[in-house]
XYZ file of C-alpha atoms in Angstrom:
216
model
C -1.265 9.302 20.166
C -0.018 11.223 17.103
C -2.641 11.934 14.451
C -2.588 13.317 10.924
C -5.633 15.505 10.331
C -7.405 15.391 6.936
C -6.585 19.065 6.292
C -2.893 18.211 6.592
C -3.103 15.674 3.793
C -3.016 17.002 0.247
C -0.987 14.423 -1.645
C -0.257 10.729 -1.202
C 1.994 8.382 -3.150
C 1.116 4.682 -3.024
C 3.518 2.029 -4.283
C 3.130 -1.641 -5.122
C 5.349 -4.339 -6.530
C 2.303 -6.111 -7.971
C -1.224 -5.241 -8.948
C -3.401 -5.659 -5.803
C -0.584 -4.971 -3.260
C -1.736 -1.390 -2.649
C -5.382 -2.327 -2.230
C -4.606 -5.234 0.107
C -2.159 -3.269 2.242
C -3.775 0.158 2.303
C -7.189 -0.026 0.639
C -9.059 0.939 3.783
C -6.718 3.836 4.425
C -7.273 5.116 0.877
C -11.046 4.848 1.237
C -10.968 6.757 4.539
C -8.498 9.393 3.334
C -10.387 10.105 0.123
C -13.680 10.416 1.999
C -12.125 12.845 4.494
C -10.187 14.866 1.896
C -12.159 15.326 -1.342
C -9.818 16.064 -4.229
C -6.872 14.365 -2.515
C -4.057 13.808 -4.970
C -3.219 10.100 -5.105
C -0.298 8.989 -7.259
C 0.078 5.237 -7.661
C 3.056 3.371 -9.105
C 2.994 -0.398 -9.600
C 6.142 -2.074 -10.862
C 4.729 -5.162 -12.580
C 1.662 -6.256 -14.507
C 1.746 -3.589 -17.205
C 0.015 -4.525 -20.452
C -1.874 -7.455 -18.924
C -5.327 -8.131 -17.496
C -3.786 -7.418 -14.110
C -3.250 -3.800 -15.124
C -6.907 -3.516 -16.113
C -7.895 -4.902 -12.709
C -5.564 -2.498 -10.928
C -6.764 0.638 -12.660
C -10.419 -0.179 -12.005
C -9.699 -1.150 -8.400
C -7.712 1.970 -7.530
C -10.417 4.159 -9.067
C -12.917 2.475 -6.745
C -10.638 2.736 -3.703
C -10.003 6.460 -4.349
C -13.445 7.978 -5.003
C -13.330 11.704 -5.627
C -9.532 11.776 -5.678
C -7.226 13.323 -8.240
C -5.821 9.922 -9.184
C -2.844 9.110 -11.387
C -1.881 5.455 -11.926
C 1.212 4.072 -13.651
C 1.732 0.316 -14.072
C 5.120 -0.856 -15.308
C 5.972 -4.210 -16.874
C 8.920 -5.394 -14.777
C 8.796 -9.201 -14.357
C 6.751 -10.530 -11.459
C 8.966 -12.386 -8.991
C 12.202 -11.004 -10.441
C 12.414 -7.438 -9.133
C 15.754 -7.951 -7.324
C 17.323 -8.627 -10.730
C 15.798 -5.397 -12.062
C 16.860 -3.205 -9.157
C 18.193 -0.442 -11.398
C 14.950 -0.065 -13.337
C 12.892 -0.091 -10.161
C 15.129 2.537 -8.580
C 14.932 4.791 -11.614
C 11.137 4.507 -11.661
C 10.931 5.620 -8.029
C 13.433 8.423 -8.446
C 11.629 9.653 -11.552
C 8.372 9.740 -9.594
C 10.034 11.567 -6.695
C 11.218 14.270 -9.085
C 7.629 14.880 -10.210
C 5.717 14.849 -6.917
C 6.339 15.852 -3.310
C 3.698 13.994 -1.292
C 2.806 14.398 2.349
C 2.838 10.626 2.848
C 4.318 7.697 0.930
C 2.743 4.257 1.409
C 4.488 1.106 0.205
C 5.421 -2.408 1.332
C 7.248 -3.066 4.596
C 10.973 -3.813 4.620
C 10.606 -7.086 6.532
C 8.190 -8.589 3.967
C 9.344 -12.077 2.965
C 8.391 -11.672 -0.695
C 11.481 -10.624 -2.615
C 9.595 -8.163 -4.832
C 7.910 -6.428 -1.889
C 11.162 -6.262 0.030
C 13.127 -4.862 -2.911
C 10.607 -2.083 -3.440
C 10.479 -1.300 0.292
C 14.256 -0.936 0.472
C 14.214 1.544 -2.407
C 11.403 3.779 -1.167
C 13.382 5.724 1.417
C 16.264 6.277 -1.006
C 13.890 8.120 -3.352
C 11.585 9.777 -0.815
C 13.846 11.182 1.906
C 11.689 14.015 3.241
C 8.307 12.315 3.584
C 6.585 10.156 6.142
C 6.906 6.624 4.746
C 4.433 3.973 5.905
C 5.039 0.294 5.188
C 1.887 -1.801 4.795
C 1.493 -5.490 5.587
C 0.274 -8.231 3.251
C -0.850 -11.431 4.894
C 0.240 -14.614 3.085
C 1.586 -18.103 3.729
C 5.068 -16.843 4.695
C 5.478 -16.521 8.449
C 6.565 -12.899 8.220
C 3.934 -11.115 10.328
C 5.521 -8.571 12.665
C 3.970 -6.279 15.266
C 3.338 -2.888 13.609
C 3.713 0.506 15.259
C 1.262 2.739 13.370
C -2.474 2.253 12.938
C -5.294 3.754 10.885
C -8.632 2.989 12.583
C -11.368 2.064 10.121
C -15.125 2.261 10.484
C -16.836 -1.092 10.015
C -18.379 0.168 6.785
C -14.928 0.991 5.401
C -13.427 -2.382 6.341
C -16.375 -4.184 4.759
C -16.166 -2.015 1.663
C -12.469 -2.838 1.311
C -13.209 -6.571 1.373
C -16.027 -6.134 -1.159
C -13.864 -4.133 -3.551
C -11.000 -6.610 -3.359
C -13.336 -9.424 -4.354
C -15.035 -7.396 -7.064
C -11.946 -6.026 -8.773
C -9.396 -8.835 -8.577
C -11.116 -11.919 -10.041
C -7.701 -13.265 -11.072
C -6.862 -13.766 -7.391
C -10.005 -15.505 -6.170
C -8.446 -18.955 -6.522
C -5.815 -18.209 -3.885
C -6.695 -19.840 -0.584
C -5.958 -16.693 1.431
C -7.697 -14.172 -0.818
C -11.092 -13.742 0.811
C -13.066 -11.425 3.073
C -12.466 -13.567 6.142
C -8.714 -13.093 5.828
C -8.854 -9.337 5.283
C -11.450 -8.656 7.967
C -9.745 -10.980 10.448
C -6.467 -9.098 10.192
C -8.256 -5.745 10.308
C -10.157 -6.818 13.430
C -6.946 -7.836 15.203
C -5.254 -4.548 14.335
C -8.378 -2.727 15.476
C -8.123 -4.353 18.895
C -4.553 -3.061 19.138
C -5.619 0.568 18.653
C -9.011 0.517 20.422
C -11.038 0.476 17.221
C -13.327 -2.049 15.608
C -11.081 -2.411 12.569
C -7.767 -0.923 11.451
C -4.955 -1.131 8.962
C -1.447 -1.189 10.376
C 1.866 0.137 9.132
C 5.576 0.145 9.879
C 7.656 3.310 10.229
C 11.450 3.576 10.119
C 11.694 7.238 11.012
C 9.381 9.960 12.304
C 10.314 13.637 12.527
C 8.295 15.594 15.086
C 7.895 19.298 14.322
C 7.634 21.055 17.668
C 7.835 24.636 16.510
C 11.477 24.936 15.512
C 12.397 26.078 12.019
């Protein structure tokens, strides 16, 4: 098992196509990382929802998911559901961010995600962040796009429960969706926990891992 110790983590970039993507895909990981590394620098970029109630939800939610962190959040106003048609603007936003920060880890959507906005963002991440570990999160939904992940972040029961509570508290605009509830989030986390010998976990996809074994 390869592990990333808290003292090796100083800066994280988290990316979402929509407000709530980051919290759904990596909210537990953010809660655990911020608890283990007080003062962790978390830079969040969301491509859509800017100037709407969704942005207000997102800013409050990410503040709650990143307690004690040095948090910076930017929410753009690209059109929801139309990111492939705004590829150039999305790419420039990522490249601009990459020029400003050099994180230890980048967390964004997975490349196999069936949602066109998620998939477009995922395909751009590694073109902007070439020297970082990039983790692709999963978002459960009605599309049959669930794939077996390869990387896991075990979560204490208290963290998994807190994630579900914060999702419900901070995204009232999503409560009408039939999949947006604690049972969904905890069910997936329980399954991923079984796969890494933990009670709960969040899971991620990795295209490339570089192992430093003392050379250079």
